[in-house]
Every structure is written in structure tokens, then in C-alpha cells.
PDB file of N, CA and C in Angstrom:
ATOM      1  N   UNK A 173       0.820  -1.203   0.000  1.00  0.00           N
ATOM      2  CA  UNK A 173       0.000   0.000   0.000  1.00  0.00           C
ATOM      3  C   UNK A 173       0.855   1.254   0.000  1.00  0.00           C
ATOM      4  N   UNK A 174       0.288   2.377  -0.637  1.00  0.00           N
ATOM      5  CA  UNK A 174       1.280   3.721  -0.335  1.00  0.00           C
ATOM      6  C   UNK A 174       1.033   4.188   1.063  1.00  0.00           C
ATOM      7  N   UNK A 175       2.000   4.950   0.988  1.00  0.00           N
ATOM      8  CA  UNK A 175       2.067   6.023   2.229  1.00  0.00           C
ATOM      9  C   UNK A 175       1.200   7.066   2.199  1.00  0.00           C
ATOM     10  N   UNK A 176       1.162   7.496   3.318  1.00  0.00           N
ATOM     11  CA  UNK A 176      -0.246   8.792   3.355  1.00  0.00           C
ATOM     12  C   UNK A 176       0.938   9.521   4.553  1.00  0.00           C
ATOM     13  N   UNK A 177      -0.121  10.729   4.431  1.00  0.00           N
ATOM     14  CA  UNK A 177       0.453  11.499   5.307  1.00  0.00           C
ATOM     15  C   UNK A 177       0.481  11.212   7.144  1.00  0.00           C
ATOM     16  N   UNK A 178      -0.519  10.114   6.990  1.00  0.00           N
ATOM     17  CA  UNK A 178      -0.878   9.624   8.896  1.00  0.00           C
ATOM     18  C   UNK A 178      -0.824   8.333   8.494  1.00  0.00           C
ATOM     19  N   UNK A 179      -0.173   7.783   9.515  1.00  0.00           N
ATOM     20  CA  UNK A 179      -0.005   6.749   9.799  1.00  0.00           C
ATOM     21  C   UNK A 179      -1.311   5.795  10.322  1.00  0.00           C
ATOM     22  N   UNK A 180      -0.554   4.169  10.497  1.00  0.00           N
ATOM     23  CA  UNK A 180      -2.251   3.346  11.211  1.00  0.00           C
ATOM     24  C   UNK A 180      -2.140   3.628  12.122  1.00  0.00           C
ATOM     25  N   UNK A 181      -1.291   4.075  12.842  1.00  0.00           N
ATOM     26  CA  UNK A 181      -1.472   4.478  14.695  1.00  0.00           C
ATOM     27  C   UNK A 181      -2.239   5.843  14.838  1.00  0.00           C
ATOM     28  N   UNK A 182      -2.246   7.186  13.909  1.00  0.00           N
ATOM     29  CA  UNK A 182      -2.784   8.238  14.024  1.00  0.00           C
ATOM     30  C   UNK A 182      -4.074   7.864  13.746  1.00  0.00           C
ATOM     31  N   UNK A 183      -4.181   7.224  12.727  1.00  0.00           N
ATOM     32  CA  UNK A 183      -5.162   6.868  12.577  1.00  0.00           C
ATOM     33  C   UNK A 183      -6.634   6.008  13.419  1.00  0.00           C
ATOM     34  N   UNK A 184      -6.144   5.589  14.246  1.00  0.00           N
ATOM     35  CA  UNK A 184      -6.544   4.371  15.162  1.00  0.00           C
ATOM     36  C   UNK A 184      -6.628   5.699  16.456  1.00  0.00           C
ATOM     37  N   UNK A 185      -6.075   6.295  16.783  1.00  0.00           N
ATOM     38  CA  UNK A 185      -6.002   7.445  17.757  1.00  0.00           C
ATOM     39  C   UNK A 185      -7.345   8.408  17.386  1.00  0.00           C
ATOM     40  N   UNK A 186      -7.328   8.375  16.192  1.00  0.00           N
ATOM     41  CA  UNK A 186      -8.465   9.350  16.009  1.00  0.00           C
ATOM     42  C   UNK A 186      -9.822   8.814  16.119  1.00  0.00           C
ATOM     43  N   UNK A 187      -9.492   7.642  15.513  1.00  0.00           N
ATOM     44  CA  UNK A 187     -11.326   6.258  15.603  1.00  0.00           C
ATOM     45  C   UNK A 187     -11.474   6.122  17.043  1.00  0.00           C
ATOM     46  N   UNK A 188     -10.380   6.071  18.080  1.00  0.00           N
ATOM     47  CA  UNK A 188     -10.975   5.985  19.361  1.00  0.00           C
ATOM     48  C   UNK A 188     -11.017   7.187  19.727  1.00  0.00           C
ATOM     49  N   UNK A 189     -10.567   8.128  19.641  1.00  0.00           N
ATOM     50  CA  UNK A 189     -10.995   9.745  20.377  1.00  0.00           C
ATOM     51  C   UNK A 189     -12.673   9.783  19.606  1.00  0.00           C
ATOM     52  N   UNK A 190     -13.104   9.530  18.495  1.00  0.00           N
ATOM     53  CA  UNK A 190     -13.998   9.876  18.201  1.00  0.00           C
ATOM     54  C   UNK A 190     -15.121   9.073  19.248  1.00  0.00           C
ATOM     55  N   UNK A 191     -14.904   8.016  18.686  1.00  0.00           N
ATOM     56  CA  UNK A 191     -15.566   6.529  19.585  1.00  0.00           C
ATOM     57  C   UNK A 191     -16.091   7.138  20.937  1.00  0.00           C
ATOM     58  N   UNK A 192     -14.645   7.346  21.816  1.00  0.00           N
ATOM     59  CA  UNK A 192     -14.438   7.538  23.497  1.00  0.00           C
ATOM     60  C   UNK A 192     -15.428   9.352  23.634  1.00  0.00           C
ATOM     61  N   UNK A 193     -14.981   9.963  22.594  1.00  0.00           N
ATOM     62  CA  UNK A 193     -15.293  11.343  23.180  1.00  0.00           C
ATOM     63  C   UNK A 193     -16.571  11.766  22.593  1.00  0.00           C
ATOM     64  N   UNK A 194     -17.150  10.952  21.157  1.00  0.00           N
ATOM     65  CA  UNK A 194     -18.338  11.809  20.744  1.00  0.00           C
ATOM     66  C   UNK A 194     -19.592  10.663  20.118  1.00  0.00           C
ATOM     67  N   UNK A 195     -18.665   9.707  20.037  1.00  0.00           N
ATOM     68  CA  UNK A 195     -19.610   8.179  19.501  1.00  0.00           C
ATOM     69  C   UNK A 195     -19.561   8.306  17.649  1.00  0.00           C
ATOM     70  N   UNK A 196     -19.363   7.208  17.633  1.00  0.00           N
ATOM     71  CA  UNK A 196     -19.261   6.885  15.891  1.00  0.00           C
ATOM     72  C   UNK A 196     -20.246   6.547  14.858  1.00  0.00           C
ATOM     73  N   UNK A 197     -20.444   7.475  14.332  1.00  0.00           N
ATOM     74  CA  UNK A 197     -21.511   7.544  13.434  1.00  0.00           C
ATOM     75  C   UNK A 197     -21.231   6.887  12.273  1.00  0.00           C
ATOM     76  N   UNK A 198     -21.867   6.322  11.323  1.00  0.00           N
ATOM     77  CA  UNK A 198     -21.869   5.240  10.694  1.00  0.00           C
ATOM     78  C   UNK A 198     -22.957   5.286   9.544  1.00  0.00           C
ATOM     79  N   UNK A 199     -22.953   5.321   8.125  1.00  0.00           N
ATOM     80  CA  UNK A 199     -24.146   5.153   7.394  1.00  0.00           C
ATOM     81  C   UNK A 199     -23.825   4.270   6.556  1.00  0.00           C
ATOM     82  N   UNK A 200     -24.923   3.222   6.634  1.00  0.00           N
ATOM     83  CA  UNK A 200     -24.167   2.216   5.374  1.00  0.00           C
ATOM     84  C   UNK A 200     -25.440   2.024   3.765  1.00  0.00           C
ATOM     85  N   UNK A 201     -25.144   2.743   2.743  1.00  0.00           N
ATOM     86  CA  UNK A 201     -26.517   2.581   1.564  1.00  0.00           C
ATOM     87  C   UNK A 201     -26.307   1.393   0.569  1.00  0.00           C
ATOM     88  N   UNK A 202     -26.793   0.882   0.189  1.00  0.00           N
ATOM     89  CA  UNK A 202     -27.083   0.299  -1.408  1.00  0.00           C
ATOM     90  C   UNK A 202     -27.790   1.107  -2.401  1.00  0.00           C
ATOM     91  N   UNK A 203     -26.726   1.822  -2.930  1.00  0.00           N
ATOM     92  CA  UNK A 203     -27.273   2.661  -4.300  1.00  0.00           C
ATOM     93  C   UNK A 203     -27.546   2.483  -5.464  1.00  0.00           C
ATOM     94  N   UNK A 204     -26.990   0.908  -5.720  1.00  0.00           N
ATOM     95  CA  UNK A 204     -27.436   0.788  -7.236  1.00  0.00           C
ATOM     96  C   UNK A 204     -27.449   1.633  -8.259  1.00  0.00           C
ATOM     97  N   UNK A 205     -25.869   2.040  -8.351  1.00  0.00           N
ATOM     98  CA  UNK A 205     -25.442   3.208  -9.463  1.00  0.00           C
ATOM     99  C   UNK A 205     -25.307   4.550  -8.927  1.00  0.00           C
ATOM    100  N   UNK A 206     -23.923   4.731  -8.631  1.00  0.00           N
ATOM    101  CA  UNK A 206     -24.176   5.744  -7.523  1.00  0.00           C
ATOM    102  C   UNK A 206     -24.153   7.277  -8.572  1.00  0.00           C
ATOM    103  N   UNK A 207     -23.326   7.447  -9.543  1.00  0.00           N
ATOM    104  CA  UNK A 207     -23.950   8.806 -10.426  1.00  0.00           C
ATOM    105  C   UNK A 207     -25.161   9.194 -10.293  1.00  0.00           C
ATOM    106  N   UNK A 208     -25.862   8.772 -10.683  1.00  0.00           N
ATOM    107  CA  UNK A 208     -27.043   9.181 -10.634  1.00  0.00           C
ATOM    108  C   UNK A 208     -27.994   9.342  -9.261  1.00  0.00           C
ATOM    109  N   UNK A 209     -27.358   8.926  -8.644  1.00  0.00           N
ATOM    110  CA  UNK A 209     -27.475   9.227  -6.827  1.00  0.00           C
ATOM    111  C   UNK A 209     -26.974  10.186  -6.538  1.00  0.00           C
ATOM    112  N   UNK A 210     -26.042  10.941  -6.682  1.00  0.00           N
ATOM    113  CA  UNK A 210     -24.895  11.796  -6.008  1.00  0.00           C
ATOM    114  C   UNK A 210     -25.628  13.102  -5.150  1.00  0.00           C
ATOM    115  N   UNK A 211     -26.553  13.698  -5.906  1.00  0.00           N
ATOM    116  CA  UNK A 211     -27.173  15.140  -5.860  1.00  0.00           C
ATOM    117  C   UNK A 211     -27.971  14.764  -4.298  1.00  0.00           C
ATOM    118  N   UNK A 212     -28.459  13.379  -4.250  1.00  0.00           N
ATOM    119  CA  UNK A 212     -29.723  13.077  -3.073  1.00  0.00           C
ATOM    120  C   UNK A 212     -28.061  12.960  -2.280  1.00  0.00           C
ATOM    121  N   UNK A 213     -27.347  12.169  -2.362  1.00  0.00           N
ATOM    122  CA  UNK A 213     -26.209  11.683  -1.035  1.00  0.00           C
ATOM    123  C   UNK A 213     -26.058  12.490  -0.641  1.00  0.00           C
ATOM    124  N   UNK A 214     -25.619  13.659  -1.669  1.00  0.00           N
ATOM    125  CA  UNK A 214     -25.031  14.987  -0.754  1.00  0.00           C
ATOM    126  C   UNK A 214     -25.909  15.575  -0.197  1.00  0.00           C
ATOM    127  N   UNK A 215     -27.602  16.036  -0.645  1.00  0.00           N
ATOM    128  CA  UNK A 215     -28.448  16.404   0.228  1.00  0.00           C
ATOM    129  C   UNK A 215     -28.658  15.662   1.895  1.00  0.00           C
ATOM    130  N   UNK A 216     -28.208  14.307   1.523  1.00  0.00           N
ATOM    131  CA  UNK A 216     -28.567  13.668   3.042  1.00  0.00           C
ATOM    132  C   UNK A 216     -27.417  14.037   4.237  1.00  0.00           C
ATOM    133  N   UNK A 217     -26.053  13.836   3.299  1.00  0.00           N
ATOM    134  CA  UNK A 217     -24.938  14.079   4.376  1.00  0.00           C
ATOM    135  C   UNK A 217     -25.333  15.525   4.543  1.00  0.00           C
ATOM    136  N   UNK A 218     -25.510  16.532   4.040  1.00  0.00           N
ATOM    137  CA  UNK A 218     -25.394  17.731   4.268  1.00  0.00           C
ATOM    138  C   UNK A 218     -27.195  18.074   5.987  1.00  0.00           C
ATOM    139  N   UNK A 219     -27.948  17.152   5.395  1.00  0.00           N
ATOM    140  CA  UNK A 219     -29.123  17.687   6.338  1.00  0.00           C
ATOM    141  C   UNK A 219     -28.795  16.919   7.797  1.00  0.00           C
ATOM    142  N   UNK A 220     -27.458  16.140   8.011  1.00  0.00           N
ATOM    143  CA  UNK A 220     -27.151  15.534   8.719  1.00  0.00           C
ATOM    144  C   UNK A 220     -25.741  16.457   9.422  1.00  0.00           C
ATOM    145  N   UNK A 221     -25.958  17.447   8.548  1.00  0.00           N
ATOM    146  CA  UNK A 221     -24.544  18.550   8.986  1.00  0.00           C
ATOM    147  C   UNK A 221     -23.670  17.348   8.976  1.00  0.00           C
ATOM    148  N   UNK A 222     -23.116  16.457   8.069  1.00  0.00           N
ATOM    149  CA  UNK A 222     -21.695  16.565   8.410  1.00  0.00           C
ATOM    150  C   UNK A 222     -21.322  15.482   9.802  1.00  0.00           C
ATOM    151  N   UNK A 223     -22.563  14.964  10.313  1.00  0.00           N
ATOM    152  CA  UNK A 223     -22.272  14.165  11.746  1.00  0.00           C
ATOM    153  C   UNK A 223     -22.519  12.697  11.177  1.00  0.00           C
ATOM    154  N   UNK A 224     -22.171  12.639   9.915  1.00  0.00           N
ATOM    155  CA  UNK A 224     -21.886  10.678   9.950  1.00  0.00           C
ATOM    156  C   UNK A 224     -19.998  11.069   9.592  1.00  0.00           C
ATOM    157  N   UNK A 225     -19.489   9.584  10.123  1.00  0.00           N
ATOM    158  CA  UNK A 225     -18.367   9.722  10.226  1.00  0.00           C
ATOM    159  C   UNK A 225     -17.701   8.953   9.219  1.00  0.00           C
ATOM    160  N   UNK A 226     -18.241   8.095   9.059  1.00  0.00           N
ATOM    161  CA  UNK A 226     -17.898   6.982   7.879  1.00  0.00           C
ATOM    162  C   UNK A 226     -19.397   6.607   6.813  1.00  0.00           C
ATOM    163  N   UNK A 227     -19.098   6.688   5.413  1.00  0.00           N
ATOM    164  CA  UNK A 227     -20.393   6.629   4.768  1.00  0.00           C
ATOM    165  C   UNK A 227     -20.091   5.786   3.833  1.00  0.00           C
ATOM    166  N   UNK A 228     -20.543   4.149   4.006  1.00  0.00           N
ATOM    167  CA  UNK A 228     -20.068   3.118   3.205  1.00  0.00           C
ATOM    168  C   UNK A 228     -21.466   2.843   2.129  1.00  0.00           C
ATOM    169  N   UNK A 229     -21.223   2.759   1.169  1.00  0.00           N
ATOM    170  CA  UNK A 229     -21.720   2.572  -0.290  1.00  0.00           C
ATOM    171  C   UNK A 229     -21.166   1.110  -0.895  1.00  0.00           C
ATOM    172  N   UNK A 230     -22.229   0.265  -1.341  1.00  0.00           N
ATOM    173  CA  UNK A 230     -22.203  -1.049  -1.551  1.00  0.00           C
ATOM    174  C   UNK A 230     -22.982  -0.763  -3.275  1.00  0.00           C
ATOM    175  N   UNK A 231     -23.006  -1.381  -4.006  1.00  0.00           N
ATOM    176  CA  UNK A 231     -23.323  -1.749  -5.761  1.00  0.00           C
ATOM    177  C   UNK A 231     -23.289  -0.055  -6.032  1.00  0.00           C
ATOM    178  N   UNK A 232     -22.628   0.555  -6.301  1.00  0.00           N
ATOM    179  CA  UNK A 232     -22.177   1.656  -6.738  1.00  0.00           C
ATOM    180  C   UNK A 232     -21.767   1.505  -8.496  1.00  0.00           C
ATOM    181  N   UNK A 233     -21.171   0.577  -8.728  1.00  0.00           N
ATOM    182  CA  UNK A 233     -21.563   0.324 -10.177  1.00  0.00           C
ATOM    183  C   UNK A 233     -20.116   1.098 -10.862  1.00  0.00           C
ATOM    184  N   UNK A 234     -19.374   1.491  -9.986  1.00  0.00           N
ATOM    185  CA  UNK A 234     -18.287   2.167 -10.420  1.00  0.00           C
ATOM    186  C   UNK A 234     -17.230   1.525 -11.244  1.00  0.00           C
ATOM    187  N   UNK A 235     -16.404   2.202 -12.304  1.00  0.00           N
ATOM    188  CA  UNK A 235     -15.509   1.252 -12.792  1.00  0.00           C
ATOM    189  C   UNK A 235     -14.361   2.598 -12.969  1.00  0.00           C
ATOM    190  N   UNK A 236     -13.376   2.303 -13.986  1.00  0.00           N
ATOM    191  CA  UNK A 236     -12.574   3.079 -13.495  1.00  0.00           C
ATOM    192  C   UNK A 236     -12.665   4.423 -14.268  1.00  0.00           C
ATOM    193  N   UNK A 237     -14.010   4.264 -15.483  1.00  0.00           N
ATOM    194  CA  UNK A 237     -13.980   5.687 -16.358  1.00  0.00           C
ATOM    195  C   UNK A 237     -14.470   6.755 -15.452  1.00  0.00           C
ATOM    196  N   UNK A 238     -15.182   6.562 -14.305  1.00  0.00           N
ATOM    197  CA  UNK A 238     -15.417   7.355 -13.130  1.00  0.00           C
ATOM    198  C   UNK A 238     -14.251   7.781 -12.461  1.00  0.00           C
ATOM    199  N   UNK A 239     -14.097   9.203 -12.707  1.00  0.00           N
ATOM    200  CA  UNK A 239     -12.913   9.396 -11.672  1.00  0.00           C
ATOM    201  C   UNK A 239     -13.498   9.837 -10.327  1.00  0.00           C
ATOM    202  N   UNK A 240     -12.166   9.721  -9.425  1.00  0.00           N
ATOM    203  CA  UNK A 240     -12.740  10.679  -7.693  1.00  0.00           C
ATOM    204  C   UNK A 240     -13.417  11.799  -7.987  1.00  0.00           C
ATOM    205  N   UNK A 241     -13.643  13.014  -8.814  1.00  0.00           N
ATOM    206  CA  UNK A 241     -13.963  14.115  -8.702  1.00  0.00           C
ATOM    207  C   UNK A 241     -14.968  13.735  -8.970  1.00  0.00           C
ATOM    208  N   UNK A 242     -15.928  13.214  -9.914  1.00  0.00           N
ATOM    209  CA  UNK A 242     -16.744  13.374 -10.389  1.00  0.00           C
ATOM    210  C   UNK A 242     -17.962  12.354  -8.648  1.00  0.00           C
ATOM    211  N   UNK A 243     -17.379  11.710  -8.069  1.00  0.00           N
ATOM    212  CA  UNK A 243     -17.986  11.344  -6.831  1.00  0.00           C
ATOM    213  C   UNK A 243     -17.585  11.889  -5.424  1.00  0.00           C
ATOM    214  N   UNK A 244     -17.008  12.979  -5.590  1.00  0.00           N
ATOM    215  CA  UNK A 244     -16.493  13.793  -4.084  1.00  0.00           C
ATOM    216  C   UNK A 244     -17.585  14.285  -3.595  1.00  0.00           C
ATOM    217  N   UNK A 245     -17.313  14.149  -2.679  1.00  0.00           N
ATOM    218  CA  UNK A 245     -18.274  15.005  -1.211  1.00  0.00           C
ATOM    219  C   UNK A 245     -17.444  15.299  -0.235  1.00  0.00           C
ATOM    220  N   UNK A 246     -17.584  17.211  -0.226  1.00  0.00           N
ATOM    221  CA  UNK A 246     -16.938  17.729   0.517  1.00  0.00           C
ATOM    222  C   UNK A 246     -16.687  16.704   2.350  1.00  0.00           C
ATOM    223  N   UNK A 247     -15.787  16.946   2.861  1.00  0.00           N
ATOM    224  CA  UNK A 247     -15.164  16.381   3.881  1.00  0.00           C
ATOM    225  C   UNK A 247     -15.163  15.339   4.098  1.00  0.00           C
ATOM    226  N   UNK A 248     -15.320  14.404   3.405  1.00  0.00           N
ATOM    227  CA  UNK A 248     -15.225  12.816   3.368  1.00  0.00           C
ATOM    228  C   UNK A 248     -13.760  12.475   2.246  1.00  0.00           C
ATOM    229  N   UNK A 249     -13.503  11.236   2.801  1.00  0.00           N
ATOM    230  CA  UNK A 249     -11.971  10.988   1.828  1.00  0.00           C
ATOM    231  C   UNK A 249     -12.764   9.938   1.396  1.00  0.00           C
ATOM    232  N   UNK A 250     -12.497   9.407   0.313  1.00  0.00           N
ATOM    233  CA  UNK A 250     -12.810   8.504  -1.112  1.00  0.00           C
ATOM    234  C   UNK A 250     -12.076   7.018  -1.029  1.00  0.00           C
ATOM    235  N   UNK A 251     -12.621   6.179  -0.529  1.00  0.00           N
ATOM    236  CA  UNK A 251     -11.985   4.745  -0.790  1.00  0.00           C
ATOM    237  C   UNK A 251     -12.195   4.279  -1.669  1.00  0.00           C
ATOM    238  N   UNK A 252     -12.373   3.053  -2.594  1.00  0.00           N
ATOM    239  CA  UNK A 252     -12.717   2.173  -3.942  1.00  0.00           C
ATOM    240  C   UNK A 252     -12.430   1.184  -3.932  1.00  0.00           C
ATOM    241  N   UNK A 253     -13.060   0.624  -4.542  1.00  0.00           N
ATOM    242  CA  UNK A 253     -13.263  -0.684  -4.653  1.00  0.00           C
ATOM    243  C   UNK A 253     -14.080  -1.353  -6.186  1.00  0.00           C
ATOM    244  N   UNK A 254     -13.633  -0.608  -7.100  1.00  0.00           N
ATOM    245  CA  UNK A 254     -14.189  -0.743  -8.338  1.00  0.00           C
ATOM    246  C   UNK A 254     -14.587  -2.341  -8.670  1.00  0.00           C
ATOM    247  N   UNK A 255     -15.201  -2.643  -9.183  1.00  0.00           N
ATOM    248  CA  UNK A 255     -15.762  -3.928  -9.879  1.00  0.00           C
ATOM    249  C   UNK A 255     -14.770  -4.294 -11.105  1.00  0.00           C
ATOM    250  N   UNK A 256     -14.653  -5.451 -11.415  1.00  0.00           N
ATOM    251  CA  UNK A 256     -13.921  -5.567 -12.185  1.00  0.00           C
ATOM    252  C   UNK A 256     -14.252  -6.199 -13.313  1.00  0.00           C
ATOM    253  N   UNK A 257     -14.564  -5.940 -14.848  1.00  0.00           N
ATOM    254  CA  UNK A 257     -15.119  -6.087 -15.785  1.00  0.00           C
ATOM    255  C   UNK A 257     -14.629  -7.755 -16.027  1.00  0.00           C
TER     256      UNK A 257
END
């Protein structure tokens, strides 16, 4: 794997400060094609201000002509897991 700027220990420091100090919020969807979803996701994270912490997406339908930009949402970082033709 590459390097990032934080490590798994910073990392792991921050999942339990969150955990210990504010509780871990969690959303998990099945979107079934997530383009055409995007406009509602961001309406939901946004009427939620911003208080889910992790937002996992399952049949998203993504492959790799989708780039990150075109699925960003402000303050969330972008994992993948593309399907493979």
C-alpha cells in the first residue's frame, strides 16, 4: 500500500478519540449506481450537517472511467473498490 500522510497508529487514535469522546456515526446505503445518486447523497450528508463519520456505499456500479472528482463530497476521503469487468 502507499504512504499517506498519517499513519495506522494516528489513525486508530483518532477512531478511538472519536468513539471515546463523541460516539461513531456510521451510514451504510445500497445505491445501485451511484452517479445518478450523487445530488440526493449529498443532500442527506449535508441535512445531517456533516455528523456521519464513515459513509459506506455497496453496488455503486463504479468502474474506473469514473474518476474521484466526479464522486467527491466535501469532507469525506474517497476509498474504492471498483468492480472488475
Amino acid at each position: 500500500p502507499e504512504e499517506t500522510g498519517e499513519t495506522n497508529n494516528d489513525c486508530y487514535e483518532e477512531l478511538r478519540s472519536l468513539i471515546t469522546n463523541r460516539g461513531l456515526k456510521i451510514l451504510h446505503q445500497n445505491v445501485n449506481g451511484l452517479l445518478s445518486k450523487m445530488n440526493a447523497i449529498r443532500l442527506l450528508l449535508d441535512s445531517q450537517n456533516k455528523n456521519i463519520h464513515i459513509f459506506g456505499i455497496i453496488e455503486s456500479k463504479l468502474d474506473l472511467s469514473i474518476s474521484d472528482t466526479e464522486i467527491r463530497i466535501d469532507g469525506y476521503t474517497c476509498v474504492r473498490y471498483d468492480r472488475k469487468n
